[in-house]
mmCIF file of C-alpha atoms in Angstrom:
data_model
loop_
_atom_site.group_PDB
_atom_site.id
_atom_site.type_symbol
_atom_site.label_atom_id
_atom_site.label_comp_id
_atom_site.label_asym_id
_atom_site.label_seq_id
_atom_site.Cartn_x
_atom_site.Cartn_y
_atom_site.Cartn_z
ATOM 1 C CA SER A 1 -6.958 15.782 -3.680
ATOM 2 C CA GLN A 2 -3.344 15.297 -3.571
ATOM 3 C CA GLN A 3 -1.413 15.189 -0.398
ATOM 4 C CA GLY A 4 1.724 16.460 -1.673
ATOM 5 C CA GLU A 5 3.854 17.599 -4.413
ATOM 6 C CA GLU A 6 6.964 16.060 -5.893
ATOM 7 C CA ASP A 7 9.771 18.054 -7.067
ATOM 8 C CA PRO A 8 10.854 18.146 -9.850
ATOM 9 C CA GLN A 9 8.009 17.127 -12.158
ATOM 10 C CA ALA A 10 10.547 15.875 -14.523
ATOM 11 C CA LEU A 11 14.356 14.958 -14.289
ATOM 12 C CA SER A 12 16.790 13.570 -17.080
ATOM 13 C CA ILE A 13 20.195 12.530 -16.089
ATOM 14 C CA GLN A 14 23.014 10.319 -17.583
ATOM 15 C CA GLU A 15 23.336 6.743 -16.634
ATOM 16 C CA GLY A 16 25.581 6.314 -13.626
ATOM 17 C CA GLU A 17 24.716 9.711 -12.138
ATOM 18 C CA ASN A 18 22.530 10.124 -9.006
ATOM 19 C CA ALA A 19 19.004 11.152 -9.108
ATOM 20 C CA THR A 20 17.342 13.077 -6.225
ATOM 21 C CA MET A 21 13.485 13.770 -6.004
ATOM 22 C CA ASN A 22 11.688 15.526 -3.212
ATOM 23 C CA CYS A 23 8.352 15.126 -1.898
ATOM 24 C CA SER A 24 6.294 17.747 0.251
ATOM 25 C CA TYR A 25 3.005 16.843 2.264
ATOM 26 C CA LYS A 26 0.612 18.711 4.234
ATOM 27 C CA THR A 27 -0.869 16.851 7.227
ATOM 28 C CA SER A 28 0.576 14.758 10.079
ATOM 29 C CA ILE A 29 1.699 11.238 8.874
ATOM 30 C CA ASN A 30 2.700 7.836 10.379
ATOM 31 C CA ASN A 31 4.696 6.803 7.489
ATOM 32 C CA LEU A 32 5.795 8.002 3.924
ATOM 33 C CA GLN A 33 6.337 5.541 1.016
ATOM 34 C CA TRP A 34 7.818 5.751 -2.445
ATOM 35 C CA TYR A 35 6.503 3.827 -5.332
ATOM 36 C CA ARG A 36 7.828 3.624 -8.941
ATOM 37 C CA GLN A 37 5.498 3.281 -11.957
ATOM 38 C CA ASN A 38 6.657 2.117 -15.519
ATOM 39 C CA SER A 39 4.911 3.360 -18.444
ATOM 40 C CA GLY A 40 1.381 3.975 -16.827
ATOM 41 C CA ARG A 41 1.144 0.387 -15.277
ATOM 42 C CA GLY A 42 1.091 -0.797 -11.706
ATOM 43 C CA LEU A 43 3.018 0.805 -8.778
ATOM 44 C CA VAL A 44 5.906 -1.055 -7.253
ATOM 45 C CA HIS A 45 6.598 -0.352 -3.648
ATOM 46 C CA LEU A 46 10.258 0.704 -2.982
ATOM 47 C CA ILE A 47 10.713 1.817 0.345
ATOM 48 C CA LEU A 48 8.731 2.895 3.551
ATOM 49 C CA ILE A 49 9.930 5.291 6.200
ATOM 50 C CA ARG A 50 8.011 5.790 9.536
ATOM 51 C CA SER A 51 7.478 9.082 11.022
ATOM 52 C CA ASN A 52 10.154 8.371 13.813
ATOM 53 C CA GLU A 53 12.793 7.511 11.419
ATOM 54 C CA ARG A 54 14.956 10.161 9.671
ATOM 55 C CA GLU A 55 16.851 8.089 7.189
ATOM 56 C CA LYS A 56 16.399 4.682 5.587
ATOM 57 C CA HIS A 57 18.531 2.753 2.904
ATOM 58 C CA SER A 58 17.610 -0.086 0.587
ATOM 59 C CA GLY A 59 20.054 -1.115 -1.995
ATOM 60 C CA ARG A 60 20.888 1.987 -4.216
ATOM 61 C CA LEU A 61 17.920 3.855 -2.501
ATOM 62 C CA ARG A 62 18.288 6.308 0.173
ATOM 63 C CA VAL A 63 15.181 7.988 1.590
ATOM 64 C CA THR A 64 15.278 10.951 4.204
ATOM 65 C CA LEU A 65 12.261 12.411 6.249
ATOM 66 C CA ASP A 66 12.059 15.502 7.793
ATOM 67 C CA THR A 67 8.662 15.805 9.793
ATOM 68 C CA SER A 68 9.342 19.343 10.876
ATOM 69 C CA LYS A 69 9.247 20.489 7.387
ATOM 70 C CA LYS A 70 6.968 17.833 6.193
ATOM 71 C CA SER A 71 9.171 16.832 3.360
ATOM 72 C CA SER A 72 11.096 13.720 2.240
ATOM 73 C CA SER A 73 13.674 12.907 -0.386
ATOM 74 C CA LEU A 74 14.538 9.904 -2.565
ATOM 75 C CA LEU A 75 18.020 9.356 -3.759
ATOM 76 C CA ILE A 76 18.712 6.870 -6.347
ATOM 77 C CA THR A 77 22.533 6.319 -6.643
ATOM 78 C CA ALA A 78 24.571 5.020 -9.913
ATOM 79 C CA SER A 79 21.478 5.222 -11.926
ATOM 80 C CA ARG A 80 20.690 2.763 -14.688
ATOM 81 C CA ALA A 81 18.482 2.722 -17.779
ATOM 82 C CA ALA A 82 15.922 0.469 -15.991
ATOM 83 C CA ASP A 83 15.344 3.250 -13.257
ATOM 84 C CA THR A 84 13.539 5.182 -15.945
ATOM 85 C CA ALA A 85 9.943 5.593 -14.537
ATOM 86 C CA SER A 86 7.681 7.736 -12.699
ATOM 87 C CA TYR A 87 8.239 7.806 -8.823
ATOM 88 C CA PHE A 88 5.555 8.927 -6.361
ATOM 89 C CA CYS A 89 5.529 9.495 -2.704
ATOM 90 C CA ALA A 90 2.623 8.496 -0.632
ATOM 91 C CA THR A 91 1.534 9.045 2.905
ATOM 92 C CA GLY A 92 -0.242 6.924 5.366
ATOM 93 C CA SER A 93 -1.634 7.724 8.790
ATOM 94 C CA PHE A 94 -3.243 5.699 11.506
ATOM 95 C CA GLY A 95 -6.724 5.587 11.557
ATOM 96 C CA ASN A 96 -6.986 6.501 7.878
ATOM 97 C CA GLU A 97 -7.057 3.605 5.527
ATOM 98 C CA LYS A 98 -5.870 5.256 2.391
ATOM 99 C CA LEU A 99 -2.684 6.102 0.970
ATOM 100 C CA THR A 100 -2.426 9.779 -0.339
ATOM 101 C CA PHE A 101 -0.219 10.207 -3.383
ATOM 102 C CA GLY A 102 1.767 12.998 -4.665
ATOM 103 C CA THR A 103 1.984 14.113 -8.284
ATOM 104 C CA GLY A 104 4.943 12.242 -9.310
ATOM 105 C CA THR A 105 8.394 12.815 -10.788
ATOM 106 C CA ARG A 106 9.173 11.594 -14.167
ATOM 107 C CA LEU A 107 12.813 10.177 -14.247
ATOM 108 C CA THR A 108 14.702 9.582 -17.502
ATOM 109 C CA ILE A 109 17.912 8.065 -17.457
ATOM 110 C CA ILE A 110 19.953 8.744 -20.693
ATOM 111 C CA PRO A 111 22.322 5.654 -21.707
ATOM 112 C CA GLU B 1 3.261 -16.505 -3.762
ATOM 113 C CA THR B 2 1.122 -14.891 -6.520
ATOM 114 C CA GLY B 3 0.942 -11.217 -6.725
ATOM 115 C CA VAL B 4 -2.195 -8.975 -7.482
ATOM 116 C CA THR B 5 -3.906 -9.707 -10.655
ATOM 117 C CA GLN B 6 -6.343 -7.497 -12.369
ATOM 118 C CA SER B 7 -8.702 -7.975 -15.337
ATOM 119 C CA PRO B 8 -9.329 -6.869 -18.031
ATOM 120 C CA THR B 9 -6.180 -5.013 -18.855
ATOM 121 C CA HIS B 10 -7.882 -2.655 -21.173
ATOM 122 C CA LEU B 11 -11.527 -1.728 -21.676
ATOM 123 C CA ILE B 12 -13.574 0.719 -23.969
ATOM 124 C CA LYS B 13 -16.974 1.714 -22.893
ATOM 125 C CA THR B 14 -19.568 4.174 -23.933
ATOM 126 C CA ARG B 15 -20.759 7.015 -22.002
ATOM 127 C CA GLY B 16 -23.758 5.928 -19.769
ATOM 128 C CA GLN B 17 -22.718 2.321 -19.774
ATOM 129 C CA GLN B 18 -21.756 0.305 -16.737
ATOM 130 C CA VAL B 19 -18.520 -1.442 -16.143
ATOM 131 C CA THR B 20 -17.034 -4.125 -13.498
ATOM 132 C CA LEU B 21 -13.411 -4.385 -13.127
ATOM 133 C CA ARG B 22 -11.877 -7.452 -11.205
ATOM 134 C CA CYS B 23 -9.035 -8.057 -8.733
ATOM 135 C CA SER B 24 -7.364 -10.905 -7.162
ATOM 136 C CA SER B 25 -5.461 -9.998 -4.063
ATOM 137 C CA GLN B 26 -2.149 -11.338 -3.200
ATOM 138 C CA SER B 27 -2.029 -14.531 -1.317
ATOM 139 C CA GLY B 28 -2.293 -13.938 2.602
ATOM 140 C CA HIS B 29 -3.871 -10.357 2.093
ATOM 141 C CA ASN B 30 -7.189 -9.793 3.162
ATOM 142 C CA THR B 31 -7.581 -6.060 2.446
ATOM 143 C CA VAL B 32 -8.185 -4.632 -0.842
ATOM 144 C CA SER B 33 -8.072 -0.951 -1.968
ATOM 145 C CA TRP B 34 -8.945 0.700 -5.329
ATOM 146 C CA TYR B 35 -7.388 3.748 -6.747
ATOM 147 C CA GLN B 36 -8.177 5.948 -9.911
ATOM 148 C CA GLN B 37 -5.113 7.434 -11.605
ATOM 149 C CA ALA B 38 -5.989 10.031 -14.356
ATOM 150 C CA LEU B 39 -3.293 10.749 -16.994
ATOM 151 C CA GLY B 40 -0.421 12.454 -15.627
ATOM 152 C CA GLN B 41 -1.808 12.604 -12.197
ATOM 153 C CA GLY B 42 -1.100 10.490 -8.873
ATOM 154 C CA PRO B 43 -3.444 7.786 -7.873
ATOM 155 C CA GLN B 44 -6.648 8.801 -6.019
ATOM 156 C CA PHE B 45 -8.170 6.494 -3.247
ATOM 157 C CA ILE B 46 -11.630 5.222 -4.173
ATOM 158 C CA PHE B 47 -12.154 2.893 -1.326
ATOM 159 C CA GLN B 48 -11.058 -0.121 0.744
ATOM 160 C CA TYR B 49 -12.671 -3.511 1.493
ATOM 161 C CA TYR B 50 -11.795 -5.582 4.653
ATOM 162 C CA ARG B 51 -13.474 -8.743 5.350
ATOM 163 C CA GLU B 52 -15.942 -8.056 2.764
ATOM 164 C CA GLU B 53 -17.098 -4.829 4.253
ATOM 165 C CA GLU B 54 -16.186 -1.373 2.932
ATOM 166 C CA ASN B 55 -13.559 0.194 5.147
ATOM 167 C CA GLY B 56 -13.086 3.731 3.973
ATOM 168 C CA ARG B 57 -14.122 5.648 0.990
ATOM 169 C CA GLY B 58 -12.567 8.511 -0.913
ATOM 170 C CA ASN B 59 -14.206 11.491 -2.700
ATOM 171 C CA PHE B 60 -15.975 9.541 -5.385
ATOM 172 C CA PRO B 61 -19.919 9.532 -6.146
ATOM 173 C CA PRO B 62 -22.093 6.546 -5.241
ATOM 174 C CA ARG B 63 -21.984 5.295 -8.796
ATOM 175 C CA PHE B 64 -18.725 3.818 -7.764
ATOM 176 C CA SER B 65 -19.296 0.808 -5.799
ATOM 177 C CA GLY B 66 -17.429 -2.446 -4.808
ATOM 178 C CA LEU B 67 -17.524 -5.902 -3.457
ATOM 179 C CA GLN B 68 -15.034 -8.157 -1.674
ATOM 180 C CA PHE B 69 -15.571 -11.846 -1.698
ATOM 181 C CA PRO B 70 -14.822 -14.463 0.842
ATOM 182 C CA ASN B 71 -11.520 -15.376 -1.059
ATOM 183 C CA TYR B 72 -10.555 -11.554 -0.701
ATOM 184 C CA SER B 73 -10.917 -10.984 -4.469
ATOM 185 C CA SER B 74 -12.638 -7.701 -5.299
ATOM 186 C CA GLU B 75 -14.676 -5.951 -7.876
ATOM 187 C CA LEU B 76 -15.131 -2.360 -8.614
ATOM 188 C CA ASN B 77 -18.589 -1.292 -10.481
ATOM 189 C CA VAL B 78 -18.927 2.079 -12.024
ATOM 190 C CA ASN B 79 -22.489 2.959 -13.283
ATOM 191 C CA ALA B 80 -23.465 5.733 -15.750
ATOM 192 C CA LEU B 81 -19.959 6.119 -17.041
ATOM 193 C CA GLU B 82 -18.735 9.711 -17.881
ATOM 194 C CA LEU B 83 -15.998 10.612 -19.919
ATOM 195 C CA ASP B 84 -13.915 11.888 -17.030
ATOM 196 C CA ASP B 85 -14.069 8.207 -15.769
ATOM 197 C CA SER B 86 -11.398 7.472 -18.177
ATOM 198 C CA ALA B 87 -8.338 6.474 -16.189
ATOM 199 C CA LEU B 88 -6.099 3.588 -14.890
ATOM 200 C CA TYR B 89 -7.760 1.873 -12.253
ATOM 201 C CA LEU B 90 -5.496 0.185 -9.586
ATOM 202 C CA CYS B 91 -6.124 -2.289 -7.174
ATOM 203 C CA ALA B 92 -3.833 -2.861 -4.165
ATOM 204 C CA SER B 93 -3.873 -5.684 -1.583
ATOM 205 C CA SER B 94 -2.447 -5.600 1.870
ATOM 206 C CA ASN B 95 -2.869 -7.255 5.287
ATOM 207 C CA PRO B 96 -4.571 -5.166 7.781
ATOM 208 C CA THR B 97 -1.471 -3.506 8.920
ATOM 209 C CA GLY B 98 -0.303 -3.228 5.344
ATOM 210 C CA PHE B 99 -0.337 0.503 5.372
ATOM 211 C CA ASP B 100 2.685 0.505 7.643
ATOM 212 C CA TYR B 101 4.383 -2.020 5.414
ATOM 213 C CA GLY B 102 3.543 -1.120 1.912
ATOM 214 C CA TYR B 103 0.708 -2.133 -0.641
ATOM 215 C CA THR B 104 1.186 -4.618 -3.446
ATOM 216 C CA PHE B 105 -0.389 -3.165 -6.489
ATOM 217 C CA GLY B 106 -1.876 -4.836 -9.672
ATOM 218 C CA SER B 107 -0.893 -3.732 -13.292
ATOM 219 C CA GLY B 108 -4.127 -1.814 -13.432
ATOM 220 C CA THR B 109 -7.107 -1.742 -16.061
ATOM 221 C CA ARG B 110 -7.133 1.106 -18.382
ATOM 222 C CA LEU B 111 -10.657 2.266 -18.949
ATOM 223 C CA THR B 112 -11.472 4.575 -21.946
ATOM 224 C CA VAL B 113 -14.947 6.214 -21.986
ATOM 225 C CA VAL B 114 -16.120 7.376 -25.264
#
């Protein structure tokens, strides 16, 4: 079963604009991670935020986490054509060896 | 430092057959996890291996089995293939605390069952 839902399911924006996608989850977590997947191939780890953190930055990426609302958002600034991909959030919990993935957001950057 | 390597990249099998998928973990990683990703869905956890022992299993039937070798490489075996087993199978490696730092995924094996 999927842990969470990403919103929106699909997003198309012009190159240079910012892209925001959201993730909601159901159970208590120790961390939340975001992954990118190009054309149905392997997943690339983008960023991890721990449950005691509220915001984290990495290059053009900004992630927020609200544990009270069980939600997270991923912001990609100054989007590029190469950012076109599917983005998944995944949650991890101590004592539970698996990552539980959401359903993904398909992002298309229009040149 | 090499990443995670999976083989083969594509595979077509007939319903009822058996299949073995292979994964070489990233150097320094001793934990391997397998995920199944159906078309249009997020990956689903199959199982994880640590030090050659199964270390957790998702909601998959016993016909999904695995192995981890002393060099930390791994195999996923699926018996009695069903049409619904058609999916992208992803291998991910990490160190034991990897879930708190992120996993390294391979490019996957696309399995089609006909």
